[in-house]
Each structure stands twice: as structure tokens, then as C-alpha cells.
Amino acid sequence: MIELLTADTPNGKKISIMLEEIGYQYKLTKIDISNGEQFKPEFVKLSPFSKIPIIIDHDKNETIFESGAILIYLGEKSGKFYDNENRLKINQWLMAQMGYVGPMIGQHHQFYHYNPGKSDFGEERYFKITKRIYQELDNRLKEYKFLAGEKYTIADIATWPWIARHEWHDIGLKNFKNLSRWYSEISTREAVIKGYQFMNKESLPPQI
Ligand SMILES: N[C@@H](CCC(=O)N[C@@H](CS)C(=O)NCC(=O)O)C(=O)O
């Protein structure tokens, strides 16, 4: 039995989507990060940086933090979306999401969506970087169907929930033809819709 301790955010959705994609049943434990639950000593013992998501694989008595490491773990365990022969490519696109795409778009959310008017510098900087990321992803997806090549992998699962916040970004996703094609195609996957709705059954991936 896998337990997922998480909140309804892009990083959280990566794992609910992966669990749906590989068809694992899981126990959901909600962590209210807006009320500081992530700082409770019992949670910090599991997640040293006080971040969601984490999973506990109760069969193996194993706790895993960091969404990229969790996706790798589940990909290896299930044998799905993390092909052995394509790991070098998958790892690169996954690490780029973890180290660049997520953290930069996360800052854009902070300045532009949650705290508008507080810092022109912050708003302009992260708007520009997010737009650049859209273009960079679009360039890649002009050449390949998915980020790591012709197959849907954990690199797409890690990146898609961030683009699913495109209405907050105000960049104009529809102007990025290849990124739009990729986003729409993944949005229609049954497991993605289920994983997206894991905390709010009424919600649907935003259309372009
Ligand atoms: N690199 C981490 C980032 C996780 C992360 O930033 N989680 C946020 C929510 S999306 C969080 O737990 N924030 C609470 C806090 O920092 O206090 C991962 O991908 O797992």
C-alpha cells in the first residue's frame, strides 16, 4: 500500500497523476501547507525540508521525499513511463523540470498571481522567464511528440501540472502551437484527469 502525503498543488498532482497512470491504489493523507502542517515534527521526520509531496511505501517500509525521486521510484517499481533504454533522456527532462521549470514558474506564481503589485522586478523577471520556458518547451515539442522523445514518460508527468496553471501565467499558451498540442493531448488522458481531480472532484484541467 502506498500512502501519499500531499496538498493540491502542481508538485502534489505529479504524484496523484503517476499513481493513477500506473493503476496503484493509494491512501491519501492531506497536509494543509497553508496552515503550517508541513512543519509538524512528525511530518519533518519524513520530509526533511518540510515539503509535500512524500510517499510511504508501507510494504517496503520506505519513505520517499522530492517529487522527482518519487516519480523515479514509482516508474522503477511499476516498470511504466521510465523505460530503461531511454533513461538518460528522461532523466535530463525530469531534472530540468525539477531544477528549472518548476522553481521558476513557482516564482512567477508568487509574484504575479499571489502578490501582484509588490515587486515590479519580481513580476517582470519571472514573467519573462516563464515565457522563455514556454518557448523552450515549444521548441522541444516541435521536434518530438513528448519531452523525452516519442513516448509519454515521467518527464511529461512532472511538467504537465505546471503548464496546467497556464491561466495564472497569462503568457498565452495558445500561441505556442507545439506546447498546446502536448498539453491538450495529455489533458485528455483518463489517469491525468483522475489525478488532477484527486482533491477536488469538480475540477478539470483548464482548457486552452
Ligand atoms: N522540489 C520539491 C518541491 C516541493 C515543494 O515546493 N512543495 C511545496 C508545495 S508545491 C511545499 O510543500 N511548500 C511548503 C513549504 O515550503 O513550506 C519537490 O518537487 O518535491
PDB file of C-alpha atoms and ligand atoms in Angstrom:
ATOM      1  CA  MET A   1       0.000   0.000   0.000  1.00  0.00           C
ATOM      2  CA  ILE A   2       1.295   3.421  -0.978  1.00  0.00           C
ATOM      3  CA  GLU A   3       0.381   6.397   1.167  1.00  0.00           C
ATOM      4  CA  LEU A   4       0.589   9.825  -0.454  1.00  0.00           C
ATOM      5  CA  LEU A   5       1.006  12.774   1.903  1.00  0.00           C
ATOM      6  CA  THR A   6       0.375  15.885  -0.095  1.00  0.00           C
ATOM      7  CA  ALA A   7      -1.565  19.034  -0.991  1.00  0.00           C
ATOM      8  CA  ASP A   8      -3.412  20.175  -4.115  1.00  0.00           C
ATOM      9  CA  THR A   9      -0.516  21.865  -5.948  1.00  0.00           C
ATOM     10  CA  PRO A  10       1.378  21.130  -9.197  1.00  0.00           C
ATOM     11  CA  ASN A  11       4.040  19.174  -7.288  1.00  0.00           C
ATOM     12  CA  GLY A  12       1.301  17.283  -5.495  1.00  0.00           C
ATOM     13  CA  LYS A  13      -0.535  16.488  -8.718  1.00  0.00           C
ATOM     14  CA  LYS A  14       2.560  14.963 -10.311  1.00  0.00           C
ATOM     15  CA  ILE A  15       2.276  12.043  -7.929  1.00  0.00           C
ATOM     16  CA  SER A  16      -1.502  11.580  -7.925  1.00  0.00           C
ATOM     17  CA  ILE A  17      -1.323  11.508 -11.748  1.00  0.00           C
ATOM     18  CA  MET A  18       1.526   8.968 -11.720  1.00  0.00           C
ATOM     19  CA  LEU A  19      -0.311   6.731  -9.241  1.00  0.00           C
ATOM     20  CA  GLU A  20      -3.396   6.818 -11.474  1.00  0.00           C
ATOM     21  CA  GLU A  21      -1.302   6.177 -14.583  1.00  0.00           C
ATOM     22  CA  ILE A  22       0.289   3.052 -13.107  1.00  0.00           C
ATOM     23  CA  GLY A  23      -3.020   1.931 -11.618  1.00  0.00           C
ATOM     24  CA  TYR A  24      -1.892   1.798  -7.990  1.00  0.00           C
ATOM     25  CA  GLN A  25      -4.449   2.245  -5.262  1.00  0.00           C
ATOM     26  CA  TYR A  26      -3.207   4.642  -2.647  1.00  0.00           C
ATOM     27  CA  LYS A  27      -4.156   6.191   0.644  1.00  0.00           C
ATOM     28  CA  LEU A  28      -4.338   9.981   0.538  1.00  0.00           C
ATOM     29  CA  THR A  29      -3.266  11.984   3.588  1.00  0.00           C
ATOM     30  CA  LYS A  30      -3.829  15.718   3.174  1.00  0.00           C
ATOM     31  CA  ILE A  31      -1.214  18.101   4.508  1.00  0.00           C
ATOM     32  CA  ASP A  32      -2.554  21.622   4.976  1.00  0.00           C
ATOM     33  CA  ILE A  33       0.506  23.654   3.936  1.00  0.00           C
ATOM     34  CA  SER A  34      -1.382  26.952   4.263  1.00  0.00           C
ATOM     35  CA  ASN A  35      -1.759  26.190   7.966  1.00  0.00           C
ATOM     36  CA  GLY A  36       1.819  25.072   8.606  1.00  0.00           C
ATOM     37  CA  GLU A  37       1.107  21.349   8.931  1.00  0.00           C
ATOM     38  CA  GLN A  38       4.313  20.652   6.981  1.00  0.00           C
ATOM     39  CA  PHE A  39       6.328  21.941   9.945  1.00  0.00           C
ATOM     40  CA  LYS A  40       4.906  19.461  12.467  1.00  0.00           C
ATOM     41  CA  PRO A  41       7.765  17.346  13.870  1.00  0.00           C
ATOM     42  CA  GLU A  42       6.139  14.075  12.770  1.00  0.00           C
ATOM     43  CA  PHE A  43       5.983  15.354   9.168  1.00  0.00           C
ATOM     44  CA  VAL A  44       9.512  16.819   9.188  1.00  0.00           C
ATOM     45  CA  LYS A  45      10.808  13.391  10.236  1.00  0.00           C
ATOM     46  CA  LEU A  46       9.529  12.122   6.878  1.00  0.00           C
ATOM     47  CA  SER A  47      10.244  15.216   4.795  1.00  0.00           C
ATOM     48  CA  PRO A  48      13.436  16.991   5.922  1.00  0.00           C
ATOM     49  CA  PHE A  49      12.662  20.227   4.029  1.00  0.00           C
ATOM     50  CA  SER A  50       9.016  20.312   5.178  1.00  0.00           C
ATOM     51  CA  LYS A  51       7.707  19.937   1.642  1.00  0.00           C
ATOM     52  CA  ILE A  52       4.949  17.939   0.048  1.00  0.00           C
ATOM     53  CA  PRO A  53       4.671  15.551  -1.708  1.00  0.00           C
ATOM     54  CA  ILE A  54       6.039  12.472   0.002  1.00  0.00           C
ATOM     55  CA  ILE A  55       5.039   8.836  -0.272  1.00  0.00           C
ATOM     56  CA  ILE A  56       5.339   5.950   2.139  1.00  0.00           C
ATOM     57  CA  ASP A  57       5.570   2.508   0.578  1.00  0.00           C
ATOM     58  CA  HIS A  58       4.214   0.575   3.559  1.00  0.00           C
ATOM     59  CA  ASP A  59       5.057  -2.822   2.046  1.00  0.00           C
ATOM     60  CA  LYS A  60       8.732  -1.864   1.898  1.00  0.00           C
ATOM     61  CA  ASN A  61       8.717   0.431   4.921  1.00  0.00           C
ATOM     62  CA  GLU A  62      10.242   3.114   2.688  1.00  0.00           C
ATOM     63  CA  THR A  63       9.569   6.857   2.780  1.00  0.00           C
ATOM     64  CA  ILE A  64      10.475   8.987  -0.240  1.00  0.00           C
ATOM     65  CA  PHE A  65      10.585  12.781  -0.483  1.00  0.00           C
ATOM     66  CA  GLU A  66      11.189  15.006  -3.594  1.00  0.00           C
ATOM     67  CA  SER A  67       8.643  14.564  -6.380  1.00  0.00           C
ATOM     68  CA  GLY A  68      11.286  13.670  -8.999  1.00  0.00           C
ATOM     69  CA  ALA A  69      12.682  10.897  -6.794  1.00  0.00           C
ATOM     70  CA  ILE A  70       9.138   9.670  -6.134  1.00  0.00           C
ATOM     71  CA  LEU A  71       8.383   9.533  -9.876  1.00  0.00           C
ATOM     72  CA  ILE A  72      11.602   7.567 -10.484  1.00  0.00           C
ATOM     73  CA  TYR A  73      10.740   5.199  -7.634  1.00  0.00           C
ATOM     74  CA  LEU A  74       7.229   4.569  -8.938  1.00  0.00           C
ATOM     75  CA  GLY A  75       8.497   4.295 -12.524  1.00  0.00           C
ATOM     76  CA  GLU A  76      11.028   1.643 -11.494  1.00  0.00           C
ATOM     77  CA  LYS A  77       8.576  -0.181  -9.250  1.00  0.00           C
ATOM     78  CA  SER A  78       5.817  -0.357 -11.858  1.00  0.00           C
ATOM     79  CA  GLY A  79       8.030  -0.678 -14.929  1.00  0.00           C
ATOM     80  CA  LYS A  80       5.985   2.088 -16.555  1.00  0.00           C
ATOM     81  CA  PHE A  81       6.803   5.519 -18.044  1.00  0.00           C
ATOM     82  CA  TYR A  82      10.534   5.189 -17.208  1.00  0.00           C
ATOM     83  CA  ASP A  83      11.958   2.939 -19.910  1.00  0.00           C
ATOM     84  CA  ASN A  84      15.388   1.544 -19.232  1.00  0.00           C
ATOM     85  CA  GLU A  85      16.735   2.306 -22.695  1.00  0.00           C
ATOM     86  CA  ASN A  86      15.588   5.923 -22.637  1.00  0.00           C
ATOM     87  CA  ARG A  87      16.581   6.816 -19.070  1.00  0.00           C
ATOM     88  CA  LEU A  88      19.314   9.263 -19.971  1.00  0.00           C
ATOM     89  CA  LYS A  89      16.842  11.416 -21.937  1.00  0.00           C
ATOM     90  CA  ILE A  90      14.053  11.009 -19.385  1.00  0.00           C
ATOM     91  CA  ASN A  91      16.402  11.971 -16.542  1.00  0.00           C
ATOM     92  CA  GLN A  92      17.505  15.142 -18.333  1.00  0.00           C
ATOM     93  CA  TRP A  93      13.967  16.366 -18.938  1.00  0.00           C
ATOM     94  CA  LEU A  94      12.901  15.357 -15.453  1.00  0.00           C
ATOM     95  CA  MET A  95      15.843  17.166 -13.820  1.00  0.00           C
ATOM     96  CA  ALA A  96      15.180  20.245 -15.976  1.00  0.00           C
ATOM     97  CA  GLN A  97      11.632  20.275 -14.625  1.00  0.00           C
ATOM     98  CA  MET A  98      12.814  19.832 -11.043  1.00  0.00           C
ATOM     99  CA  GLY A  99      15.633  22.372 -11.165  1.00  0.00           C
ATOM    100  CA  TYR A 100      14.308  24.972 -13.589  1.00  0.00           C
ATOM    101  CA  VAL A 101      10.756  24.725 -14.928  1.00  0.00           C
ATOM    102  CA  GLY A 102       9.032  24.166 -11.557  1.00  0.00           C
ATOM    103  CA  PRO A 103      11.070  26.564  -9.396  1.00  0.00           C
ATOM    104  CA  MET A 104      10.914  29.417 -11.961  1.00  0.00           C
ATOM    105  CA  ILE A 105       7.201  29.078 -12.721  1.00  0.00           C
ATOM    106  CA  GLY A 106       6.667  28.761  -8.954  1.00  0.00           C
ATOM    107  CA  GLN A 107       8.241  32.194  -8.501  1.00  0.00           C
ATOM    108  CA  HIS A 108       6.014  33.551 -11.278  1.00  0.00           C
ATOM    109  CA  HIS A 109       3.012  32.277  -9.272  1.00  0.00           C
ATOM    110  CA  GLN A 110       4.344  34.017  -6.159  1.00  0.00           C
ATOM    111  CA  PHE A 111       4.929  37.430  -7.706  1.00  0.00           C
ATOM    112  CA  TYR A 112       2.302  37.625 -10.450  1.00  0.00           C
ATOM    113  CA  HIS A 113      -0.605  35.583  -9.093  1.00  0.00           C
ATOM    114  CA  TYR A 114      -0.415  35.697  -5.292  1.00  0.00           C
ATOM    115  CA  ASN A 115       1.330  39.034  -4.662  1.00  0.00           C
ATOM    116  CA  PRO A 116       0.739  41.383  -7.598  1.00  0.00           C
ATOM    117  CA  GLY A 117       1.905  44.949  -7.125  1.00  0.00           C
ATOM    118  CA  LYS A 118       4.527  44.118  -4.502  1.00  0.00           C
ATOM    119  CA  SER A 119       7.583  43.939  -6.749  1.00  0.00           C
ATOM    120  CA  ASP A 120       7.806  45.110 -10.364  1.00  0.00           C
ATOM    121  CA  PHE A 121      11.213  43.492 -10.581  1.00  0.00           C
ATOM    122  CA  GLY A 122       9.935  40.096  -9.418  1.00  0.00           C
ATOM    123  CA  GLU A 123       6.851  40.236 -11.614  1.00  0.00           C
ATOM    124  CA  GLU A 124       8.813  41.188 -14.737  1.00  0.00           C
ATOM    125  CA  ARG A 125      11.667  38.777 -14.120  1.00  0.00           C
ATOM    126  CA  TYR A 126       9.540  35.672 -13.619  1.00  0.00           C
ATOM    127  CA  PHE A 127       7.016  36.608 -16.311  1.00  0.00           C
ATOM    128  CA  LYS A 128       9.918  36.796 -18.759  1.00  0.00           C
ATOM    129  CA  ILE A 129      11.463  33.541 -17.574  1.00  0.00           C
ATOM    130  CA  THR A 130       8.110  31.719 -17.730  1.00  0.00           C
ATOM    131  CA  LYS A 131       7.584  32.971 -21.278  1.00  0.00           C
ATOM    132  CA  ARG A 132      11.055  31.764 -22.152  1.00  0.00           C
ATOM    133  CA  ILE A 133      10.281  28.333 -20.664  1.00  0.00           C
ATOM    134  CA  TYR A 134       7.089  28.122 -22.768  1.00  0.00           C
ATOM    135  CA  GLN A 135       9.212  28.818 -25.863  1.00  0.00           C
ATOM    136  CA  GLU A 136      11.896  26.312 -24.867  1.00  0.00           C
ATOM    137  CA  LEU A 137       9.329  23.581 -24.253  1.00  0.00           C
ATOM    138  CA  ASP A 138       7.596  24.501 -27.512  1.00  0.00           C
ATOM    139  CA  ASN A 139      10.894  24.165 -29.392  1.00  0.00           C
ATOM    140  CA  ARG A 140      11.455  20.703 -27.967  1.00  0.00           C
ATOM    141  CA  LEU A 141       7.899  19.612 -28.709  1.00  0.00           C
ATOM    142  CA  LYS A 142       8.233  20.773 -32.282  1.00  0.00           C
ATOM    143  CA  GLU A 143      10.851  18.028 -32.738  1.00  0.00           C
ATOM    144  CA  TYR A 144       9.371  15.320 -30.528  1.00  0.00           C
ATOM    145  CA  LYS A 145       5.919  14.143 -29.522  1.00  0.00           C
ATOM    146  CA  PHE A 146       6.819  14.140 -25.812  1.00  0.00           C
ATOM    147  CA  LEU A 147       9.626  15.714 -23.795  1.00  0.00           C
ATOM    148  CA  ALA A 148      11.947  12.712 -23.695  1.00  0.00           C
ATOM    149  CA  GLY A 149      11.117  11.530 -27.216  1.00  0.00           C
ATOM    150  CA  GLU A 150       8.253   9.671 -28.817  1.00  0.00           C
ATOM    151  CA  LYS A 151       6.871   8.160 -25.611  1.00  0.00           C
ATOM    152  CA  TYR A 152       4.955   9.674 -22.704  1.00  0.00           C
ATOM    153  CA  THR A 153       7.177   9.420 -19.604  1.00  0.00           C
ATOM    154  CA  ILE A 154       7.615  10.653 -16.050  1.00  0.00           C
ATOM    155  CA  ALA A 155       9.247  13.795 -17.538  1.00  0.00           C
ATOM    156  CA  ASP A 156       5.863  14.735 -19.053  1.00  0.00           C
ATOM    157  CA  ILE A 157       4.052  13.777 -15.850  1.00  0.00           C
ATOM    158  CA  ALA A 158       6.366  16.116 -13.890  1.00  0.00           C
ATOM    159  CA  THR A 159       5.983  19.042 -16.295  1.00  0.00           C
ATOM    160  CA  TRP A 160       2.320  18.920 -17.302  1.00  0.00           C
ATOM    161  CA  PRO A 161       0.829  20.068 -13.926  1.00  0.00           C
ATOM    162  CA  TRP A 162       2.894  23.262 -14.156  1.00  0.00           C
ATOM    163  CA  ILE A 163       1.542  24.106 -17.601  1.00  0.00           C
ATOM    164  CA  ALA A 164      -1.923  23.244 -16.279  1.00  0.00           C
ATOM    165  CA  ARG A 165      -1.660  26.510 -14.322  1.00  0.00           C
ATOM    166  CA  HIS A 166      -1.414  28.401 -17.624  1.00  0.00           C
ATOM    167  CA  GLU A 167      -4.370  30.661 -16.808  1.00  0.00           C
ATOM    168  CA  TRP A 168      -2.369  32.113 -13.903  1.00  0.00           C
ATOM    169  CA  HIS A 169       0.660  32.649 -16.143  1.00  0.00           C
ATOM    170  CA  ASP A 170      -1.008  34.967 -18.628  1.00  0.00           C
ATOM    171  CA  ILE A 171       1.554  34.045 -21.282  1.00  0.00           C
ATOM    172  CA  GLY A 172      -0.954  32.885 -23.898  1.00  0.00           C
ATOM    173  CA  LEU A 173      -0.491  29.127 -24.179  1.00  0.00           C
ATOM    174  CA  LYS A 174      -2.444  29.035 -27.441  1.00  0.00           C
ATOM    175  CA  ASN A 175       0.360  30.975 -29.136  1.00  0.00           C
ATOM    176  CA  PHE A 176       2.734  28.064 -28.525  1.00  0.00           C
ATOM    177  CA  LYS A 177       1.431  25.533 -31.009  1.00  0.00           C
ATOM    178  CA  ASN A 178       3.539  22.527 -30.053  1.00  0.00           C
ATOM    179  CA  LEU A 179       3.268  23.045 -26.310  1.00  0.00           C
ATOM    180  CA  SER A 180      -0.515  23.422 -26.748  1.00  0.00           C
ATOM    181  CA  ARG A 181      -0.722  20.186 -28.723  1.00  0.00           C
ATOM    182  CA  TRP A 182       1.238  18.342 -25.998  1.00  0.00           C
ATOM    183  CA  TYR A 183      -0.774  19.945 -23.181  1.00  0.00           C
ATOM    184  CA  SER A 184      -4.147  19.140 -24.770  1.00  0.00           C
ATOM    185  CA  GLU A 185      -3.228  15.584 -25.596  1.00  0.00           C
ATOM    186  CA  ILE A 186      -2.101  14.827 -22.046  1.00  0.00           C
ATOM    187  CA  SER A 187      -5.160  16.645 -20.617  1.00  0.00           C
ATOM    188  CA  THR A 188      -7.477  14.070 -22.183  1.00  0.00           C
ATOM    189  CA  ARG A 189      -5.803  11.031 -20.579  1.00  0.00           C
ATOM    190  CA  GLU A 190      -8.200   9.409 -18.144  1.00  0.00           C
ATOM    191  CA  ALA A 191      -5.495   8.919 -15.490  1.00  0.00           C
ATOM    192  CA  VAL A 192      -4.421  12.559 -15.796  1.00  0.00           C
ATOM    193  CA  ILE A 193      -7.979  13.778 -15.268  1.00  0.00           C
ATOM    194  CA  LYS A 194      -8.393  11.464 -12.255  1.00  0.00           C
ATOM    195  CA  GLY A 195      -5.040  12.509 -10.816  1.00  0.00           C
ATOM    196  CA  TYR A 196      -5.853  16.172 -11.418  1.00  0.00           C
ATOM    197  CA  GLN A 197      -9.128  15.774  -9.518  1.00  0.00           C
ATOM    198  CA  PHE A 198      -7.626  13.907  -6.585  1.00  0.00           C
ATOM    199  CA  MET A 199      -8.613  16.565  -4.063  1.00  0.00           C
ATOM    200  CA  ASN A 200     -11.400  18.301  -5.919  1.00  0.00           C
ATOM    201  CA  LYS A 201     -13.705  16.049  -7.887  1.00  0.00           C
ATOM    202  CA  GLU A 202     -15.311  19.035  -9.651  1.00  0.00           C
ATOM    203  CA  SER A 203     -12.083  20.382 -11.111  1.00  0.00           C
ATOM    204  CA  LEU A 204     -10.926  19.733 -14.672  1.00  0.00           C
ATOM    205  CA  PRO A 205      -7.645  20.569 -16.400  1.00  0.00           C
ATOM    206  CA  PRO A 206      -8.049  24.123 -17.710  1.00  0.00           C
ATOM    207  CA  GLN A 207      -8.639  24.229 -21.443  1.00  0.00           C
ATOM    208  CA  ILE A 208      -6.570  26.419 -23.710  1.00  0.00           C
TER     209      ILE A 208
HETATM  210  N1  LIG B   1      11.481  20.058  -5.020  1.00  0.00           N
HETATM  211  C1  LIG B   1      10.329  19.707  -4.243  1.00  0.00           C
HETATM  212  C2  LIG B   1       9.452  20.930  -4.115  1.00  0.00           C
HETATM  213  C3  LIG B   1       8.223  20.639  -3.310  1.00  0.00           C
HETATM  214  C4  LIG B   1       7.506  21.923  -2.927  1.00  0.00           C
HETATM  215  O1  LIG B   1       7.958  23.040  -3.207  1.00  0.00           O
HETATM  216  N2  LIG B   1       6.378  21.768  -2.263  1.00  0.00           N
HETATM  217  C5  LIG B   1       5.620  22.909  -1.800  1.00  0.00           C
HETATM  218  C6  LIG B   1       4.186  22.849  -2.325  1.00  0.00           C
HETATM  219  S1  LIG B   1       4.124  22.745  -4.073  1.00  0.00           S
HETATM  220  C7  LIG B   1       5.573  22.891  -0.287  1.00  0.00           C
HETATM  221  O2  LIG B   1       5.500  21.843   0.320  1.00  0.00           O
HETATM  222  N3  LIG B   1       5.609  24.074   0.313  1.00  0.00           N
HETATM  223  C8  LIG B   1       5.513  24.204   1.731  1.00  0.00           C
HETATM  224  C9  LIG B   1       6.662  24.976   2.310  1.00  0.00           C
HETATM  225  O3  LIG B   1       7.651  25.210   1.612  1.00  0.00           O
HETATM  226  O4  LIG B   1       6.565  25.341   3.469  1.00  0.00           O
HETATM  227  C10 LIG B   1       9.567  18.577  -4.937  1.00  0.00           C
HETATM  228  O5  LIG B   1       9.466  18.628  -6.153  1.00  0.00           O
HETATM  229  O6  LIG B   1       9.074  17.670  -4.238  1.00  0.00           O
END
